[in-house]
């Protein structure tokens, strides 16, 4: 007589899910996301595209900060490198967009070695300051090499045509971004289940214990930097295409704060948290704008004139509130709700 549910094979242990209900919900969600771009109006379609691009970038940062425990404020620097690595060969020299997307990942990945190697012995605040300095250096170099990057003038970028499929329309481009978000989610989930992913988590939890167990700290930290930067660079290229214009001003520092806010609000160290946090953070300013719009014209105008400052304030506020009242983020809240539903009316 079985006294519980046990996983008896390695395949069962590492499966993404063993629940048919979860699989059914995932299939329904995927179908809804495929159909949605053809029915949404331009405003909601732009929000959906922004969320998809943000999910890609957040999953990339989650590899470095969420799983390996290396805090980075250079998110926007790698995004900017990815955007220029796509825009320069494709928009200025006529290369195929696939080549541009590949370079958008490779160039930030190679650049991450420059900041990763000197930072191998740094942790916490020191590493955060180093990566922050890296993002400012990237901005300065792009503005200085005017002949190569067009400096402050920026580069206009058209929507791509990949393998004969045009992504000129908003709906088609949204589907492209959703495809990248889904592929990144699957790739990172499988990376987390692999030997490499377990080494990342071991380094995050206790790097001394990880070293004793035979984990090569330098190699795995570098691999985390490279993997994270590759994914973030792709998100930067997609964001540049979405804006149709790549410039330093289009990638403000607040994007780095936004990325950290996403991980904290969603739940640090989980792929699902990166997705939920992206949805929450992207929609938060719109919900606040809607609320102030209900209050009247003066409040709506005050919000519209100070939108940038409002976003920074909101990100800071939600970080403080989540760290104080829900440190495990939206994923932790969802787990508490499920536990409460299963055990009700008992507490445990």
Short mmCIF file of C-alpha atoms in Angstrom, two decimals:
data_model
loop_
_atom_site.label_atom_id
_atom_site.label_comp_id
_atom_site.label_asym_id
_atom_site.label_seq_id
_atom_site.Cartn_x
_atom_site.Cartn_y
_atom_site.Cartn_z
CA UNK A 1 0.00 0.00 0.00
CA UNK A 2 1.45 3.36 -1.05
CA UNK A 3 1.71 5.91 1.72
CA UNK A 4 2.37 8.86 -0.61
CA UNK A 5 3.46 10.03 -4.03
CA UNK A 6 7.09 9.25 -4.78
CA UNK A 7 9.29 10.08 -7.78
CA UNK A 8 11.11 6.87 -8.64
CA UNK A 9 13.24 7.83 -11.69
CA UNK A 10 15.61 10.64 -12.62
CA UNK A 11 13.28 11.61 -15.48
CA UNK A 12 10.41 12.10 -13.01
CA UNK A 13 12.67 14.06 -10.69
CA UNK A 14 13.84 16.59 -13.31
CA UNK A 15 10.59 16.88 -15.29
CA UNK A 16 9.37 20.47 -15.64
CA UNK A 17 5.97 19.38 -14.33
CA UNK A 18 4.17 16.13 -13.60
CA UNK A 19 0.73 17.69 -13.48
CA UNK A 20 -1.66 17.29 -16.42
CA UNK A 21 -3.64 20.29 -15.15
CA UNK A 22 -0.53 22.49 -15.37
CA UNK A 23 0.18 21.21 -18.88
CA UNK A 24 -3.39 21.96 -19.95
CA UNK A 25 -3.18 25.50 -18.54
CA UNK A 26 0.18 26.09 -20.27
CA UNK A 27 -1.21 24.91 -23.62
CA UNK A 28 -4.26 27.18 -23.19
CA UNK A 29 -2.00 30.14 -22.31
CA UNK A 30 0.25 29.53 -25.33
CA UNK A 31 -2.75 29.36 -27.67
CA UNK A 32 -4.17 32.55 -26.15
CA UNK A 33 -0.84 34.37 -26.60
CA UNK A 34 -0.62 33.24 -30.25
CA UNK A 35 -4.12 34.54 -31.02
CA UNK A 36 -4.03 37.70 -28.86
CA UNK A 37 -1.81 39.90 -31.13
CA UNK A 38 -4.40 39.71 -33.92
CA UNK A 39 -7.24 41.02 -31.70
CA UNK A 40 -5.56 43.54 -29.37
CA UNK A 41 -5.60 47.26 -30.16
CA UNK A 42 -2.21 49.00 -30.74
CA UNK A 43 -1.87 50.16 -27.11
CA UNK A 44 -2.40 46.75 -25.52
CA UNK A 45 -0.32 45.14 -28.28
CA UNK A 46 2.61 47.43 -27.39
CA UNK A 47 2.22 46.41 -23.72
CA UNK A 48 2.26 42.73 -24.69
CA UNK A 49 5.41 43.25 -26.79
CA UNK A 50 7.09 45.18 -23.98
CA UNK A 51 6.28 42.41 -21.50
CA UNK A 52 7.73 39.75 -23.84
CA UNK A 53 10.98 41.71 -24.32
CA UNK A 54 11.18 42.40 -20.58
CA UNK A 55 10.72 38.69 -19.82
CA UNK A 56 13.75 37.87 -22.02
CA UNK A 57 15.95 40.42 -20.22
CA UNK A 58 14.70 39.47 -16.75
CA UNK A 59 15.38 35.78 -17.37
CA UNK A 60 18.89 36.70 -18.45
CA UNK A 61 19.55 38.68 -15.27
CA UNK A 62 17.96 35.89 -13.23
CA UNK A 63 20.73 33.52 -14.38
CA UNK A 64 23.36 35.84 -12.91
CA UNK A 65 21.65 37.37 -9.88
CA UNK A 66 18.84 34.95 -9.06
CA UNK A 67 20.70 31.66 -9.48
CA UNK A 68 24.38 32.51 -9.04
CA UNK A 69 23.90 35.29 -6.48
CA UNK A 70 26.03 37.85 -8.36
CA UNK A 71 24.40 41.27 -8.12
CA UNK A 72 24.64 43.30 -11.32
CA UNK A 73 23.66 46.88 -12.09
CA UNK A 74 25.10 46.65 -15.63
CA UNK A 75 21.89 45.28 -17.17
CA UNK A 76 21.33 48.36 -19.32
CA UNK A 77 24.95 48.32 -20.54
CA UNK A 78 24.58 44.81 -21.95
CA UNK A 79 21.20 45.72 -23.46
CA UNK A 80 22.79 48.72 -25.17
CA UNK A 81 25.62 46.59 -26.53
CA UNK A 82 23.11 44.09 -27.90
CA UNK A 83 21.05 46.82 -29.55
CA UNK A 84 24.09 48.37 -31.26
CA UNK A 85 25.49 44.94 -32.19
CA UNK A 86 22.24 44.40 -34.10
CA UNK A 87 21.74 47.93 -35.47
CA UNK A 88 25.24 48.56 -36.85
CA UNK A 89 25.55 45.46 -39.12
CA UNK A 90 21.86 45.26 -40.10
CA UNK A 91 20.75 48.89 -40.40
CA UNK A 92 24.05 50.48 -41.51
CA UNK A 93 25.70 47.66 -43.51
CA UNK A 94 22.76 45.58 -44.75
CA UNK A 95 23.56 42.26 -43.07
CA UNK A 96 20.87 39.62 -42.55
CA UNK A 97 18.79 40.17 -39.37
CA UNK A 98 19.68 36.64 -38.21
CA UNK A 99 23.36 37.64 -38.25
CA UNK A 100 22.43 40.78 -36.32
CA UNK A 101 20.54 38.81 -33.65
CA UNK A 102 23.46 36.40 -33.30
CA UNK A 103 25.88 39.31 -32.88
CA UNK A 104 23.45 40.92 -30.41
CA UNK A 105 24.07 37.96 -28.14
CA UNK A 106 27.75 37.33 -28.88
CA UNK A 107 29.06 40.88 -28.48
CA UNK A 108 27.66 41.41 -24.94
CA UNK A 109 28.75 37.86 -24.04
CA UNK A 110 32.35 38.66 -25.06
CA UNK A 111 32.17 42.05 -23.33
CA UNK A 112 31.00 40.31 -20.15
CA UNK A 113 34.39 38.58 -19.99
CA UNK A 114 36.01 42.01 -19.64
CA UNK A 115 33.93 42.79 -16.57
CA UNK A 116 33.60 39.18 -15.39
CA UNK A 117 37.30 38.27 -15.13
CA UNK A 118 38.30 41.22 -12.91
CA UNK A 119 35.14 40.73 -10.83
CA UNK A 120 35.61 37.05 -9.96
CA UNK A 121 36.77 37.87 -6.45
CA UNK A 122 34.10 40.52 -5.89
CA UNK A 123 30.68 39.98 -4.37
CA UNK A 124 27.75 42.04 -3.16
CA UNK A 125 28.07 45.81 -3.26
CA UNK A 126 31.56 45.78 -4.81
CA UNK A 127 30.39 43.72 -7.78
CA UNK A 128 27.28 45.90 -8.16
CA UNK A 129 29.43 49.05 -8.33
CA UNK A 130 31.79 47.40 -10.84
CA UNK A 131 28.96 46.45 -13.19
CA UNK A 132 27.41 49.90 -12.75
CA UNK A 133 30.70 51.48 -13.83
CA UNK A 134 30.77 49.12 -16.83
CA UNK A 135 27.40 50.42 -18.06
CA UNK A 136 28.64 54.04 -17.85
CA UNK A 137 31.82 53.10 -19.73
CA UNK A 138 29.72 51.53 -22.51
CA UNK A 139 27.64 54.72 -22.79
CA UNK A 140 30.79 56.82 -23.01
CA UNK A 141 32.43 54.59 -25.65
CA UNK A 142 29.33 54.60 -27.84
CA UNK A 143 29.14 58.39 -27.72
CA UNK A 144 32.89 58.74 -28.33
CA UNK A 145 33.16 56.46 -31.40
CA UNK A 146 30.84 58.65 -33.43
CA UNK A 147 32.12 57.40 -36.79
CA UNK A 148 31.26 53.80 -35.97
CA UNK A 149 28.14 54.13 -33.79
CA UNK A 150 26.82 57.52 -34.98
CA UNK A 151 27.14 58.71 -31.38
CA UNK A 152 24.27 60.76 -30.05
CA UNK A 153 22.55 60.78 -33.47
CA UNK A 154 21.45 57.15 -33.02
CA UNK A 155 20.51 54.58 -35.65
CA UNK A 156 17.10 53.97 -37.21
CA UNK A 157 16.18 50.27 -37.23
CA UNK A 158 13.46 48.66 -39.33
CA UNK A 159 11.42 45.61 -38.41
CA UNK A 160 13.20 42.47 -39.71
CA UNK A 161 12.36 39.88 -42.35
CA UNK A 162 13.71 36.53 -41.16
CA UNK A 163 13.87 33.47 -43.45
CA UNK A 164 11.37 35.11 -45.79
CA UNK A 165 8.87 35.86 -43.01
CA UNK A 166 8.13 39.55 -42.59
CA UNK A 167 7.76 40.97 -39.07
CA UNK A 168 6.89 44.47 -40.25
CA UNK A 169 3.44 44.56 -38.64
CA UNK A 170 2.99 45.09 -34.90
CA UNK A 171 1.17 41.76 -34.51
CA UNK A 172 3.91 39.80 -36.30
CA UNK A 173 6.65 41.50 -34.29
CA UNK A 174 4.77 40.78 -31.05
CA UNK A 175 4.67 37.10 -32.02
CA UNK A 176 8.42 37.20 -32.70
CA UNK A 177 9.08 38.66 -29.23
CA UNK A 178 6.74 36.11 -27.62
CA UNK A 179 8.64 33.36 -29.44
CA UNK A 180 11.95 34.65 -28.05
CA UNK A 181 10.42 34.88 -24.55
CA UNK A 182 9.13 31.29 -24.73
CA UNK A 183 12.45 29.96 -26.08
CA UNK A 184 14.40 31.82 -23.38
CA UNK A 185 12.07 30.49 -20.66
CA UNK A 186 12.50 26.89 -21.83
CA UNK A 187 16.27 27.30 -22.20
CA UNK A 188 16.74 28.78 -18.73
CA UNK A 189 14.43 26.21 -17.09
CA UNK A 190 16.47 23.40 -18.63
CA UNK A 191 19.72 25.15 -17.69
CA UNK A 192 18.52 25.32 -14.09
CA UNK A 193 17.87 21.55 -14.05
CA UNK A 194 21.30 20.74 -15.47
CA UNK A 195 24.59 20.18 -13.66
CA UNK A 196 25.57 23.75 -14.52
CA UNK A 197 22.39 25.17 -13.00
CA UNK A 198 22.88 23.22 -9.79
CA UNK A 199 26.45 24.54 -9.60
CA UNK A 200 25.10 28.10 -9.98
CA UNK A 201 22.74 27.59 -7.04
CA UNK A 202 25.47 25.99 -4.95
CA UNK A 203 27.68 29.06 -5.50
CA UNK A 204 24.79 31.34 -4.55
CA UNK A 205 23.95 29.45 -1.36
CA UNK A 206 27.52 28.96 -0.10
CA UNK A 207 30.52 29.36 -2.39
CA UNK A 208 32.92 27.82 0.17
CA UNK A 209 30.84 24.66 0.39
CA UNK A 210 30.52 24.62 -3.41
CA UNK A 211 34.32 24.80 -3.78
CA UNK A 212 34.73 21.93 -1.32
CA UNK A 213 32.29 19.86 -3.41
CA UNK A 214 34.47 20.41 -6.49
CA UNK A 215 32.67 23.29 -8.16
CA UNK A 216 35.10 25.49 -10.11
CA UNK A 217 33.95 28.91 -8.89
CA UNK A 218 35.80 30.99 -11.48
CA UNK A 219 34.64 28.93 -14.45
CA UNK A 220 31.00 28.81 -13.38
CA UNK A 221 30.87 32.50 -12.45
CA UNK A 222 32.27 33.38 -15.87
CA UNK A 223 29.78 31.07 -17.54
CA UNK A 224 26.96 32.77 -15.62
CA UNK A 225 28.22 36.20 -16.79
CA UNK A 226 28.46 35.06 -20.41
CA UNK A 227 25.07 33.30 -20.47
CA UNK A 228 23.30 36.18 -18.76
CA UNK A 229 24.88 38.80 -21.05
CA UNK A 230 24.03 36.78 -24.19
CA UNK A 231 20.33 36.69 -23.25
CA UNK A 232 20.24 40.33 -22.13
CA UNK A 233 21.91 41.38 -25.40
CA UNK A 234 19.14 39.66 -27.38
CA UNK A 235 16.54 41.53 -25.32
CA UNK A 236 18.40 44.79 -26.07
CA UNK A 237 18.25 44.10 -29.82
CA UNK A 238 14.53 43.35 -29.62
CA UNK A 239 13.96 46.53 -27.61
CA UNK A 240 15.88 48.60 -30.17
CA UNK A 241 13.79 47.10 -32.99
CA UNK A 242 10.63 47.79 -30.98
CA UNK A 243 11.62 51.45 -30.57
CA UNK A 244 12.74 51.58 -34.26
CA UNK A 245 15.65 53.71 -33.06
CA UNK A 246 18.80 52.77 -31.14
CA UNK A 247 20.50 55.48 -29.08
CA UNK A 248 22.03 55.89 -25.65
CA UNK A 249 19.04 57.97 -24.55
CA UNK A 250 16.67 55.11 -25.37
CA UNK A 251 18.32 52.91 -22.73
CA UNK A 252 18.23 54.90 -19.47
CA UNK A 253 19.77 53.63 -16.23
CA UNK A 254 16.30 53.10 -14.79
CA UNK A 255 16.13 49.90 -16.89
CA UNK A 256 18.76 48.35 -14.58
CA UNK A 257 16.68 49.29 -11.52
CA UNK A 258 13.59 47.97 -13.27
CA UNK A 259 15.31 44.63 -13.89
CA UNK A 260 16.27 44.22 -10.23
CA UNK A 261 12.75 45.26 -9.18
CA UNK A 262 11.34 42.55 -11.46
CA UNK A 263 13.43 39.84 -9.81
CA UNK A 264 12.60 41.01 -6.27
CA UNK A 265 8.89 41.49 -6.94
CA UNK A 266 8.55 38.25 -8.87
CA UNK A 267 10.64 36.12 -6.56
CA UNK A 268 14.43 36.01 -6.67
CA UNK A 269 15.90 32.84 -8.14
CA UNK A 270 12.86 31.50 -10.00
CA UNK A 271 12.06 31.65 -13.72
CA UNK A 272 8.35 31.96 -12.94
CA UNK A 273 9.18 34.92 -10.71
CA UNK A 274 10.97 36.66 -13.58
CA UNK A 275 7.86 36.23 -15.76
CA UNK A 276 5.37 37.35 -13.09
CA UNK A 277 7.61 40.24 -12.06
CA UNK A 278 7.89 41.42 -15.69
CA UNK A 279 4.12 41.48 -16.07
CA UNK A 280 3.69 43.29 -12.74
CA UNK A 281 6.38 45.94 -13.29
CA UNK A 282 5.39 46.72 -16.90
CA UNK A 283 1.71 47.08 -16.03
CA UNK A 284 2.25 48.96 -12.74
CA UNK A 285 2.73 52.47 -14.27
CA UNK A 286 -0.27 51.93 -16.54
CA UNK A 287 -2.47 50.94 -13.59
CA UNK A 288 -1.27 54.00 -11.63
CA UNK A 289 -1.94 56.26 -14.63
CA UNK A 290 -5.41 54.79 -14.90
CA UNK A 291 -6.04 55.43 -11.21
CA UNK A 292 -4.88 59.06 -11.41
CA UNK A 293 -6.91 59.52 -14.60
CA UNK A 294 -10.03 58.69 -12.63
CA UNK A 295 -9.19 61.46 -10.13
CA UNK A 296 -9.39 64.19 -12.77
CA UNK A 297 -7.49 66.31 -15.29
CA UNK A 298 -4.96 68.00 -12.97
CA UNK A 299 -3.81 64.70 -11.44
CA UNK A 300 -3.52 63.07 -14.89
CA UNK A 301 -1.44 66.00 -16.23
CA UNK A 302 0.82 65.93 -13.18
CA UNK A 303 1.48 62.24 -13.74
CA UNK A 304 2.08 62.63 -17.49
CA UNK A 305 4.65 65.42 -16.99
CA UNK A 306 6.56 63.47 -14.34
CA UNK A 307 6.20 59.97 -15.82
CA UNK A 308 9.94 59.17 -15.66
CA UNK A 309 10.28 60.23 -12.03
CA UNK A 310 7.06 58.41 -11.19
CA UNK A 311 8.42 55.13 -12.58
CA UNK A 312 11.59 55.41 -10.48
CA UNK A 313 9.52 56.15 -7.37
CA UNK A 314 7.17 53.24 -8.03
CA UNK A 315 10.03 50.77 -8.54
CA UNK A 316 11.66 51.91 -5.28
CA UNK A 317 8.36 51.72 -3.43
CA UNK A 318 7.42 48.21 -4.60
CA UNK A 319 10.94 46.94 -3.80
CA UNK A 320 10.62 48.25 -0.23
CA UNK A 321 7.10 46.88 0.23
CA UNK A 322 7.91 43.43 -1.17
CA UNK A 323 11.14 43.13 0.84
CA UNK A 324 9.21 44.06 4.00
CA UNK A 325 5.96 42.14 3.57
CA UNK A 326 6.58 39.45 0.89
CA UNK A 327 10.33 38.76 0.54
CA UNK A 328 9.68 35.70 -1.63
CA UNK A 329 7.80 37.85 -4.16
CA UNK A 330 4.75 36.94 -6.20
CA UNK A 331 5.93 33.32 -6.45
CA UNK A 332 5.98 33.10 -2.65
CA UNK A 333 2.50 34.67 -2.50
CA UNK A 334 1.21 32.12 -5.02
CA UNK A 335 2.70 29.24 -3.00
CA UNK A 336 1.10 30.60 0.20
CA UNK A 337 -2.27 30.78 -1.54
CA UNK A 338 -1.98 27.19 -2.80
CA UNK A 339 -0.91 25.95 0.62
CA UNK A 340 -3.80 27.80 2.23
CA UNK A 341 -6.27 26.36 -0.30
CA UNK A 342 -5.06 22.77 0.26
CA UNK A 343 -5.00 22.98 4.06
CA UNK A 344 -8.12 25.10 4.62
CA UNK A 345 -9.67 25.45 7.22
CA UNK A 346 -6.49 24.40 9.04
CA UNK A 347 -3.54 26.77 8.96
CA UNK A 348 -0.91 24.08 8.22
#
